[in-house]
GROMACS .gro file of C-alpha atoms in nm:
model
  410
    1LEU     CA    1  -0.048   0.023   0.002
    2VAL     CA    2   0.268   0.230   0.119
    3HIS     CA    3   0.463   0.159  -0.174
    4ILE     CA    4   0.141   0.213  -0.465
    5LEU     CA    5   0.066   0.584  -0.278
    6ILE     CA    6   0.461   0.689  -0.252
    7GLY     CA    7   0.460   0.610  -0.616
    8ALA     CA    8   0.106   0.796  -0.664
    9PHE     CA    9   0.283   1.109  -0.470
   10LEU     CA   10   0.572   1.176  -0.634
   11ASP     CA   11   0.334   1.137  -0.994
   12ILE     CA   12   0.123   1.413  -0.865
   13VAL     CA   13   0.408   1.588  -0.774
   14GLY     CA   14   0.567   1.560  -1.172
   15SER     CA   15   0.205   1.603  -1.337
   16LYS     CA   16   0.206   1.906  -1.181
   17ALA     CA   17   0.469   2.023  -1.327
   18LEU     CA   18   0.400   1.943  -1.611
   19PHE     CA   19   0.037   2.092  -1.595
   20PRO     CA   20   0.020   2.391  -1.461
   21ILE     CA   21   0.359   2.486  -1.502
   22CYS     CA   22   0.460   2.451  -1.787
   23MET     CA   23   0.154   2.660  -1.961
   24ALA     CA   24   0.155   2.898  -1.676
   25PRO     CA   25   0.407   3.052  -1.648
   26PHE     CA   26   0.621   2.887  -1.868
   27ALA     CA   27   0.435   2.892  -2.214
   28PHE     CA   28   0.253   3.255  -2.125
   29GLU     CA   29   0.603   3.425  -2.002
   30THR     CA   30   0.799   3.245  -2.355
   31PHE     CA   31   0.536   3.302  -2.612
   32TYR     CA   32   0.332   3.669  -2.487
   33ASN     CA   33   0.450   3.820  -2.139
   34ASP     CA   34   0.851   3.812  -2.289
   35PHE     CA   35   0.723   4.001  -2.608
   36ILE     CA   36   0.498   4.249  -2.455
   37LYS     CA   37   0.788   4.380  -2.205
   38VAL     CA   38   0.954   4.474  -2.541
   39GLY     CA   39   0.665   4.617  -2.700
   40ASP     CA   40   0.623   4.320  -2.996
   41ASP     CA   41   0.336   4.142  -3.094
   42PRO     CA   42   0.310   3.810  -2.886
   43ILE     CA   43   0.249   3.465  -3.038
   44MET     CA   44   0.049   3.383  -2.809
   45SER     CA   45  -0.268   3.576  -2.748
   46VAL     CA   46  -0.428   3.606  -2.408
   47THR     CA   47  -0.718   3.438  -2.609
   48SER     CA   48  -0.499   3.136  -2.685
   49TYR     CA   49  -0.336   3.074  -2.412
   50LYS     CA   50  -0.657   3.009  -2.282
   51TRP     CA   51  -0.824   2.834  -2.555
   52ILE     CA   52  -0.507   2.581  -2.516
   53THR     CA   53  -0.524   2.567  -2.148
   54MET     CA   54  -0.912   2.473  -2.220
   55MET     CA   55  -0.861   2.206  -2.436
   56VAL     CA   56  -0.570   2.045  -2.246
   57CYS     CA   57  -0.807   1.969  -1.959
   58LEU     CA   58  -1.027   1.823  -2.255
   59LEU     CA   59  -0.744   1.605  -2.317
   60VAL     CA   60  -0.780   1.431  -2.039
   61LEU     CA   61  -1.121   1.234  -2.278
   62PRO     CA   62  -0.933   1.042  -2.542
   63SER     CA   63  -0.708   0.924  -2.246
   64ALA     CA   64  -1.045   0.750  -2.055
   65VAL     CA   65  -1.096   0.615  -2.403
   66ILE     CA   66  -0.714   0.401  -2.449
   67THR     CA   67  -0.663   0.373  -2.045
   68PRO     CA   68  -0.908   0.044  -1.982
   69LYS     CA   69  -0.675  -0.056  -2.325
   70VAL     CA   70  -0.363  -0.028  -2.224
   71PHE     CA   71  -0.462  -0.148  -1.879
   72GLN     CA   72  -0.637  -0.470  -2.008
   73SER     CA   73  -0.343  -0.534  -2.241
   74PHE     CA   74  -0.023  -0.467  -2.054
   75GLY     CA   75  -0.142  -0.476  -1.719
   76LEU     CA   76  -0.210  -0.185  -1.426
   77ALA     CA   77   0.180  -0.135  -1.365
   78ALA     CA   78   0.257  -0.105  -1.704
   79GLY     CA   79  -0.027   0.176  -1.711
   80ALA     CA   80   0.156   0.344  -1.410
   81VAL     CA   81   0.478   0.319  -1.527
   82LEU     CA   82   0.454   0.414  -1.867
   83GLY     CA   83   0.253   0.716  -1.812
   84ASN     CA   84   0.535   0.868  -1.534
   85PHE     CA   85   0.771   0.788  -1.793
   86VAL     CA   86   0.624   0.969  -2.103
   87THR     CA   87   0.536   1.293  -1.805
   88GLY     CA   88   0.914   1.316  -1.743
   89VAL     CA   89   1.015   1.324  -2.109
   90VAL     CA   90   0.641   1.583  -2.185
   91THR     CA   91   0.794   1.783  -1.972
   92ILE     CA   92   1.193   1.761  -2.075
   93ALA     CA   93   1.093   1.810  -2.460
   94LEU     CA   94   0.870   2.100  -2.344
   95LEU     CA   95   1.151   2.255  -2.132
   96PHE     CA   96   1.403   2.267  -2.467
   97ILE     CA   97   1.128   2.367  -2.710
   98GLY     CA   98   1.049   2.698  -2.514
   99ASN     CA   99   1.358   2.763  -2.453
  100ILE     CA  100   1.449   2.797  -2.815
  101SER     CA  101   1.599   3.144  -2.905
  102PRO     CA  102   1.454   3.329  -3.028
  103PRO     CA  103   1.077   3.202  -3.009
  104SER     CA  104   0.885   3.150  -3.305
  105ARG     CA  105   0.545   3.042  -3.454
  106ALA     CA  106   0.689   2.695  -3.542
  107SER     CA  107   0.817   2.642  -3.204
  108PHE     CA  108   0.509   2.753  -3.036
  109GLY     CA  109   0.364   2.497  -3.285
  110GLY     CA  110   0.564   2.235  -3.168
  111PHE     CA  111   0.525   2.317  -2.779
  112VAL     CA  112   0.160   2.286  -2.845
  113ALA     CA  113   0.187   1.989  -3.086
  114VAL     CA  114   0.403   1.769  -2.811
  115MET     CA  115   0.140   1.930  -2.491
  116TYR     CA  116  -0.144   1.773  -2.743
  117ILE     CA  117   0.010   1.486  -2.738
  118GLY     CA  118   0.175   1.366  -2.491
  119PHE     CA  119  -0.031   1.493  -2.243
  120PRO     CA  120  -0.347   1.202  -2.246
  121VAL     CA  121  -0.074   0.940  -2.247
  122THR     CA  122   0.032   1.107  -1.912
  123VAL     CA  123  -0.278   1.016  -1.731
  124ILE     CA  124  -0.279   0.696  -1.745
  125SER     CA  125  -0.057   0.698  -1.407
  126GLN     CA  126  -0.317   0.853  -1.222
  127LEU     CA  127  -0.611   0.668  -1.386
  128SER     CA  128  -0.412   0.360  -1.244
  129THR     CA  129  -0.335   0.380  -0.839
  130SER     CA  130  -0.738   0.304  -0.783
  131PRO     CA  131  -0.747  -0.008  -0.924
  132MET     CA  132  -0.429  -0.154  -0.814
  133LEU     CA  133  -0.570  -0.028  -0.436
  134ASP     CA  134  -0.890  -0.217  -0.501
  135ARG     CA  135  -0.659  -0.524  -0.588
  136LEU     CA  136  -0.427  -0.511  -0.321
  137ALA     CA  137  -0.752  -0.441  -0.046
  138PRO     CA  138  -0.943  -0.685   0.136
  139ILE     CA  139  -1.321  -0.623  -0.062
  140ASP     CA  140  -1.440  -0.519   0.302
  141GLN     CA  141  -1.178  -0.236   0.322
  142ARG     CA  142  -1.156  -0.077  -0.011
  143GLY     CA  143  -1.374   0.166   0.114
  144TYR     CA  144  -1.079   0.284   0.378
  145VAL     CA  145  -0.814   0.221   0.147
  146GLN     CA  146  -0.961   0.398  -0.144
  147GLY     CA  147  -1.047   0.732   0.110
  148ILE     CA  148  -0.651   0.742   0.255
  149PHE     CA  149  -0.602   0.762  -0.172
  150THR     CA  150  -0.846   1.018  -0.200
  151THR     CA  151  -0.692   1.178   0.091
  152LEU     CA  152  -0.300   1.220  -0.039
  153LEU     CA  153  -0.446   1.302  -0.418
  154ASN     CA  154  -0.596   1.619  -0.270
  155PHE     CA  155  -0.314   1.657  -0.071
  156GLY     CA  156  -0.066   1.680  -0.350
  157ASN     CA  157  -0.312   1.840  -0.586
  158ALA     CA  158  -0.304   2.136  -0.323
  159PHE     CA  159   0.036   2.164  -0.247
  160ALA     CA  160   0.223   2.097  -0.531
  161PRO     CA  161   0.140   2.339  -0.785
  162TRP     CA  162   0.179   2.644  -0.456
  163ALA     CA  163   0.555   2.439  -0.392
  164LEU     CA  164   0.634   2.437  -0.788
  165GLY     CA  165   0.504   2.760  -0.794
  166LEU     CA  166   0.754   2.948  -0.469
  167LEU     CA  167   1.023   2.690  -0.614
  168ALA     CA  168   0.980   2.844  -1.001
  169ASP     CA  169   0.905   3.214  -0.822
  170THR     CA  170   1.304   3.097  -0.614
  171CYS     CA  171   1.541   2.923  -0.864
  172GLY     CA  172   1.340   2.936  -1.163
  173ILE     CA  173   1.118   2.812  -1.416
  174THR     CA  174   1.388   2.571  -1.579
  175VAL     CA  175   1.570   2.460  -1.272
  176THR     CA  176   1.141   2.391  -1.161
  177LEU     CA  177   1.054   2.196  -1.476
  178TRP     CA  178   1.380   1.939  -1.391
  179ILE     CA  179   1.290   1.932  -1.049
  180GLY     CA  180   0.964   1.802  -1.204
  181ALA     CA  181   1.056   1.608  -1.426
  182GLY     CA  182   1.304   1.433  -1.134
  183PHE     CA  183   0.982   1.382  -0.953
  184SER     CA  184   0.828   1.178  -1.309
  185PHE     CA  185   1.082   0.923  -1.321
  186ALA     CA  186   1.164   0.907  -0.951
  187ALA     CA  187   0.795   0.765  -0.986
  188PHE     CA  188   0.879   0.561  -1.275
  189PHE     CA  189   1.125   0.371  -1.046
  190VAL     CA  190   0.942   0.384  -0.779
  191ASN     CA  191   0.680   0.179  -0.945
  192SER     CA  192   0.842  -0.036  -1.156
  193PRO     CA  193   0.938  -0.320  -0.930
  194LEU     CA  194   0.528  -0.363  -0.951
  195LEU     CA  195   0.585  -0.469  -1.328
  196PHE     CA  196   0.690  -0.823  -1.154
  197LYS     CA  197   0.350  -0.845  -0.902
  198LYS     CA  198   0.122  -1.065  -1.047
  199GLU     CA  199  -0.223  -0.893  -0.963
  200TYR     CA  200  -0.060  -0.564  -1.134
  201LYS     CA  201  -0.035  -0.763  -1.487
  202ALA     CA  202  -0.245  -0.786  -1.776
  203PRO     CA  203  -0.471  -1.026  -1.767
  204LYS     CA  204  -0.429  -1.385  -1.950
  205ALA     CA  205  -0.638  -1.465  -2.223
  206LYS     CA  206  -0.865  -1.794  -2.127
  207LYS     CA  207  -0.884  -2.056  -2.322
  208LYS     CA  208  -1.213  -2.152  -2.337
  209ALA     CA  209  -1.239  -2.562  -2.201
  210PRO     CA  210  -1.572  -2.791  -2.205
  211LYS     CA  211  -1.781  -2.700  -1.867
  212GLN     CA  212  -1.776  -2.965  -1.600
  213HIS     CA  213  -1.812  -2.895  -1.285
  214SER     CA  214  -1.921  -3.180  -1.146
  215THR     CA  215  -1.653  -3.480  -1.163
  216LEU     CA  216  -1.800  -3.711  -0.965
  217THR     CA  217  -1.962  -3.986  -1.207
  218GLU     CA  218  -2.389  -4.045  -1.201
  219GLU     CA  219  -2.348  -4.313  -0.968
  220GLU     CA  220  -2.133  -4.121  -0.720
  221GLU     CA  221  -2.414  -3.857  -0.776
  222LYS     CA  222  -2.678  -4.034  -0.709
  223VAL     CA  223  -2.533  -4.147  -0.367
  224TYR     CA  224  -2.494  -3.791  -0.277
  225ILE     CA  225  -2.795  -3.643  -0.354
  226GLN     CA  226  -2.916  -3.964  -0.117
  227LYS     CA  227  -2.714  -3.849   0.144
  228ALA     CA  228  -2.837  -3.523   0.109
  229SER     CA  229  -3.235  -3.561   0.138
  230GLU     CA  230  -3.208  -3.818   0.386
  231GLY     CA  231  -3.006  -3.583   0.600
  232VAL     CA  232  -2.656  -3.753   0.602
  233TYR     CA  233  -2.413  -3.476   0.598
  234VAL     CA  234  -2.279  -3.363   0.237
  235PRO     CA  235  -2.028  -3.171   0.227
  236ALA     CA  236  -2.024  -2.830   0.054
  237ARG     CA  237  -1.786  -2.886  -0.180
  238ILE     CA  238  -1.949  -3.127  -0.333
  239ILE     CA  239  -2.314  -3.023  -0.304
  240SER     CA  240  -2.173  -2.698  -0.475
  241ASP     CA  241  -1.994  -2.933  -0.797
  242ILE     CA  242  -2.343  -3.066  -0.804
  243ASN     CA  243  -2.555  -2.799  -0.829
  244MET     CA  244  -2.345  -2.595  -1.096
  245SER     CA  245  -2.329  -2.864  -1.279
  246ARG     CA  246  -2.727  -2.883  -1.217
  247ILE     CA  247  -2.839  -2.557  -1.322
  248GLU     CA  248  -2.640  -2.510  -1.616
  249LYS     CA  249  -2.905  -2.861  -1.752
  250GLY     CA  250  -3.179  -2.663  -1.629
  251ASP     CA  251  -3.225  -2.941  -1.302
  252LYS     CA  252  -3.361  -2.848  -0.946
  253TYR     CA  253  -3.145  -2.759  -0.696
  254ILE     CA  254  -3.050  -3.088  -0.423
  255ILE     CA  255  -3.066  -2.995  -0.042
  256ASN     CA  256  -2.867  -3.129   0.196
  257HIS     CA  257  -3.162  -3.172   0.424
  258PRO     CA  258  -3.110  -3.142   0.792
  259GLY     CA  259  -3.191  -3.457   0.979
  260CYS     CA  260  -3.316  -3.450   1.336
  261TYR     CA  261  -3.119  -3.358   1.612
  262ASP     CA  262  -3.216  -3.615   1.846
  263ARG     CA  263  -2.910  -3.803   1.576
  264ASP     CA  264  -2.678  -3.536   1.560
  265LYS     CA  265  -2.698  -3.451   1.976
  266GLU     CA  266  -2.380  -3.615   2.077
  267ASN     CA  267  -2.176  -3.514   1.749
  268LEU     CA  268  -2.240  -3.158   1.775
  269ASN     CA  269  -1.818  -3.103   1.833
  270LYS     CA  270  -1.776  -3.270   1.484
  271ILE     CA  271  -2.086  -3.074   1.335
  272CYS     CA  272  -1.940  -2.806   1.394
  273SER     CA  273  -1.599  -2.872   1.291
  274GLU     CA  274  -1.752  -2.990   0.945
  275GLY     CA  275  -1.987  -2.671   0.918
  276LYS     CA  276  -1.634  -2.449   0.948
  277GLU     CA  277  -1.415  -2.636   0.617
  278ASP     CA  278  -1.794  -2.592   0.473
  279ILE     CA  279  -1.789  -2.187   0.501
  280LYS     CA  280  -1.354  -2.200   0.408
  281GLN     CA  281  -1.533  -2.344   0.095
  282LEU     CA  282  -1.814  -2.089   0.056
  283HIS     CA  283  -1.593  -1.753   0.163
  284THR     CA  284  -1.391  -1.879  -0.105
  285ALA     CA  285  -1.662  -1.933  -0.357
  286ILE     CA  286  -1.781  -1.592  -0.268
  287ARG     CA  287  -1.459  -1.375  -0.347
  288ARG     CA  288  -1.456  -1.582  -0.688
  289LEU     CA  289  -1.819  -1.446  -0.759
  290LEU     CA  290  -1.775  -1.125  -0.677
  291ALA     CA  291  -1.464  -1.141  -0.923
  292ARG     CA  292  -1.692  -1.186  -1.140
  293TYR     CA  293  -1.896  -0.946  -1.061
  294GLN     CA  294  -1.665  -0.694  -1.117
  295SER     CA  295  -1.520  -0.831  -1.410
  296ASN     CA  296  -1.919  -0.775  -1.567
  297ASP     CA  297  -1.879  -1.135  -1.675
  298PRO     CA  298  -2.233  -1.228  -1.910
  299ALA     CA  299  -2.249  -1.611  -1.736
  300LEU     CA  300  -2.256  -1.456  -1.425
  301GLY     CA  301  -2.633  -1.244  -1.485
  302VAL     CA  302  -2.784  -1.563  -1.700
  303MET     CA  303  -2.631  -1.827  -1.372
  304ILE     CA  304  -2.801  -1.542  -1.144
  305GLU     CA  305  -3.198  -1.541  -1.355
  306ALA     CA  306  -3.120  -1.867  -1.404
  307ASN     CA  307  -3.110  -2.010  -1.001
  308LYS     CA  308  -3.456  -1.813  -0.938
  309THR     CA  309  -3.617  -2.142  -1.080
  310CYS     CA  310  -3.412  -2.438  -0.970
  311TYR     CA  311  -3.502  -2.428  -0.637
  312PRO     CA  312  -3.659  -2.749  -0.531
  313PRO     CA  313  -4.002  -2.749  -0.446
  314GLU     CA  314  -3.947  -2.921  -0.127
  315MET     CA  315  -3.743  -2.592   0.040
  316GLU     CA  316  -4.039  -2.545   0.232
  317GLU     CA  317  -3.996  -2.866   0.380
  318VAL     CA  318  -3.606  -2.797   0.427
  319HIS     CA  319  -3.714  -2.471   0.628
  320ARG     CA  320  -3.973  -2.615   0.853
  321GLU     CA  321  -3.758  -2.959   0.923
  322ILE     CA  322  -3.478  -2.675   1.058
  323GLY     CA  323  -3.706  -2.546   1.285
  324LEU     CA  324  -3.790  -2.821   1.458
  325TRP     CA  325  -3.328  -2.955   1.456
  326PHE     CA  326  -3.348  -2.592   1.611
  327GLY     CA  327  -3.606  -2.593   1.825
  328ASP     CA  328  -3.596  -2.928   1.997
  329TYR     CA  329  -3.159  -2.771   2.022
  330LEU     CA  330  -3.289  -2.506   2.239
  331LYS     CA  331  -3.520  -2.738   2.417
  332ASP     CA  332  -3.278  -2.971   2.510
  333ASN     CA  333  -3.060  -2.695   2.581
  334GLY     CA  334  -3.239  -2.546   2.831
  335TYR     CA  335  -3.334  -2.211   2.622
  336ILE     CA  336  -3.706  -2.282   2.590
  337ARG     CA  337  -3.846  -2.264   2.988
  338PRO     CA  338  -4.021  -2.046   3.127
  339PHE     CA  339  -3.742  -1.818   2.899
  340PRO     CA  340  -3.886  -1.427   2.801
  341MET     CA  341  -3.934  -1.485   2.418
  342GLN     CA  342  -3.776  -1.140   2.381
  343ILE     CA  343  -3.467  -1.205   2.426
  344LEU     CA  344  -3.446  -1.541   2.291
  345LYS     CA  345  -3.607  -1.362   1.931
  346LEU     CA  346  -3.320  -1.057   2.003
  347MET     CA  347  -3.078  -1.377   2.027
  348ILE     CA  348  -3.189  -1.502   1.697
  349VAL     CA  349  -3.185  -1.195   1.481
  350ARG     CA  350  -2.824  -1.094   1.590
  351SER     CA  351  -2.679  -1.476   1.530
  352PHE     CA  352  -2.860  -1.420   1.204
  353PRO     CA  353  -2.846  -1.084   1.054
  354PRO     CA  354  -3.043  -1.008   0.718
  355LEU     CA  355  -2.823  -1.133   0.423
  356VAL     CA  356  -3.136  -1.051   0.132
  357ARG     CA  357  -3.470  -0.865   0.189
  358GLY     CA  358  -3.764  -1.133   0.086
  359GLY     CA  359  -3.508  -1.381   0.055
  360ASN     CA  360  -3.426  -1.333  -0.362
  361ILE     CA  361  -3.116  -1.294  -0.529
  362THR     CA  362  -3.103  -1.038  -0.785
  363ILE     CA  363  -2.780  -0.894  -1.040
  364ASP     CA  364  -2.932  -0.562  -0.843
  365ASN     CA  365  -2.881  -0.670  -0.491
  366PHE     CA  366  -2.613  -0.966  -0.591
  367GLU     CA  367  -2.296  -0.789  -0.458
  368GLU     CA  368  -2.443  -0.655  -0.133
  369THR     CA  369  -2.591  -0.991  -0.103
  370MET     CA  370  -2.283  -1.163  -0.119
  371LEU     CA  371  -2.044  -0.958   0.089
  372ASN     CA  372  -2.380  -0.967   0.386
  373ILE     CA  373  -2.245  -1.358   0.344
  374SER     CA  374  -1.912  -1.351   0.382
  375ARG     CA  375  -1.997  -1.133   0.692
  376VAL     CA  376  -2.166  -1.371   0.815
  377TYR     CA  377  -1.881  -1.615   0.741
  378TYR     CA  378  -1.599  -1.391   0.845
  379ARG     CA  379  -1.729  -1.363   1.258
  380TYR     CA  380  -1.644  -1.797   1.238
  381LEU     CA  381  -1.322  -1.787   1.094
  382GLN     CA  382  -1.210  -1.465   1.171
  383ASP     CA  383  -0.908  -1.569   1.391
  384GLU     CA  384  -0.797  -1.825   1.092
  385LEU     CA  385  -0.865  -1.567   0.828
  386ASP     CA  386  -0.685  -1.317   0.974
  387ALA     CA  387  -0.361  -1.497   1.035
  388GLU     CA  388  -0.363  -1.607   0.666
  389SER     CA  389  -0.468  -1.272   0.483
  390GLU     CA  390  -0.148  -1.096   0.482
  391GLN     CA  391  -0.251  -0.798   0.359
  392ARG     CA  392  -0.543  -0.773   0.594
  393ARG     CA  393  -0.295  -0.766   0.876
  394GLY     CA  394  -0.003  -0.509   0.760
  395LEU     CA  395  -0.321  -0.293   0.666
  396ARG     CA  396  -0.395  -0.303   1.063
  397THR     CA  397  -0.033  -0.276   1.164
  398LEU     CA  398   0.056  -0.024   0.940
  399PHE     CA  399  -0.231   0.184   0.987
  400ARG     CA  400  -0.323   0.099   1.378
  401ARG     CA  401  -0.694   0.031   1.255
  402PRO     CA  402  -0.898  -0.220   1.489
  403PRO     CA  403  -1.107  -0.521   1.345
  404ARG     CA  404  -1.441  -0.491   1.181
  405ARG     CA  405  -1.728  -0.583   1.383
  406MET     CA  406  -2.045  -0.627   1.225
  407ALA     CA  407  -2.321  -0.321   1.307
  408PRO     CA  408  -2.615  -0.489   1.538
  409VAL     CA  409  -2.874  -0.551   1.360
  410GLY     CA  410  -3.200  -0.404   1.422
   0.00000   0.00000   0.00000
């Protein structure tokens, strides 16, 4: 995180040397003010200066068009490094053109041409920071990390022009532009190691392979389906594989019935252990689904729509069965006596926060629902996930930020 933010800050300072310092005061002094001082007609009028400056601002638009193609073809880190390097080169090129003596219409035209050609490329580095931070940060901390970057960005945009302006007054415009180019090349060298990070490289073209979610034989599948219907434990991985295969065929899901509590009550520790393993499996699957959602995978939308028609008729029966299992558990463990019902309901609501209102997952509420499920799962795996996630632990250690907790419901 610190590595990316340092590179971003250096790039901000270098970019402010290119624009606005190269335009005002450098171009304004060279092609207008110096002529006015000696009583000659300036090469650039005040109106031309205003139009040139406005058009530079509009050059962000073509940059927004080419940037996604650069990221797709070469990767986020390559876009950042390219933008840093071009910013430094364009700044030096403008410095040399502006110092051609005497200034002429040809040098003025060259100055504007280099500015217009190079500026859209320089913006790529600034547009690469947010996507890189998104890939670095855990899903539930992206707002926090982007907030840190936005704070740095706003500080740099406010501080750099003022600092460079003071430097120009003290040391001259030429020295200031050389220093600005130095900041851009410093950003280039700071960001270059990111080229070797897998997550910032261009995505590899995936070969289309025949879809084959379930590796079970037809006979094995029948055995597991029978076990699930009888309330015998079947690992979530196997249930998921079978259901992904069935959804493509348009068949109904299979549901693992809960069975009866009397059969399970002597094996609650084993059930907890099996549940934890299932949560690990499903937590990983949710991260993959969210990645597909964020990449606008059209197949995911088709799957979500198909999901609506794949629930089996016995879902209501399963709901009643789990209610009976839960009720028997409460009774066996001392909760159902002359026990205040509001307290019991409070405990249930706090233990089972809403995942999706109404129970129906759509493409509109998909991301919110997956994040809600992930937060619930995280409570049961918090210690293990904290130990496994080096990035998450690194962010908390660096900024001394306590673990995020689910807000109480109600």
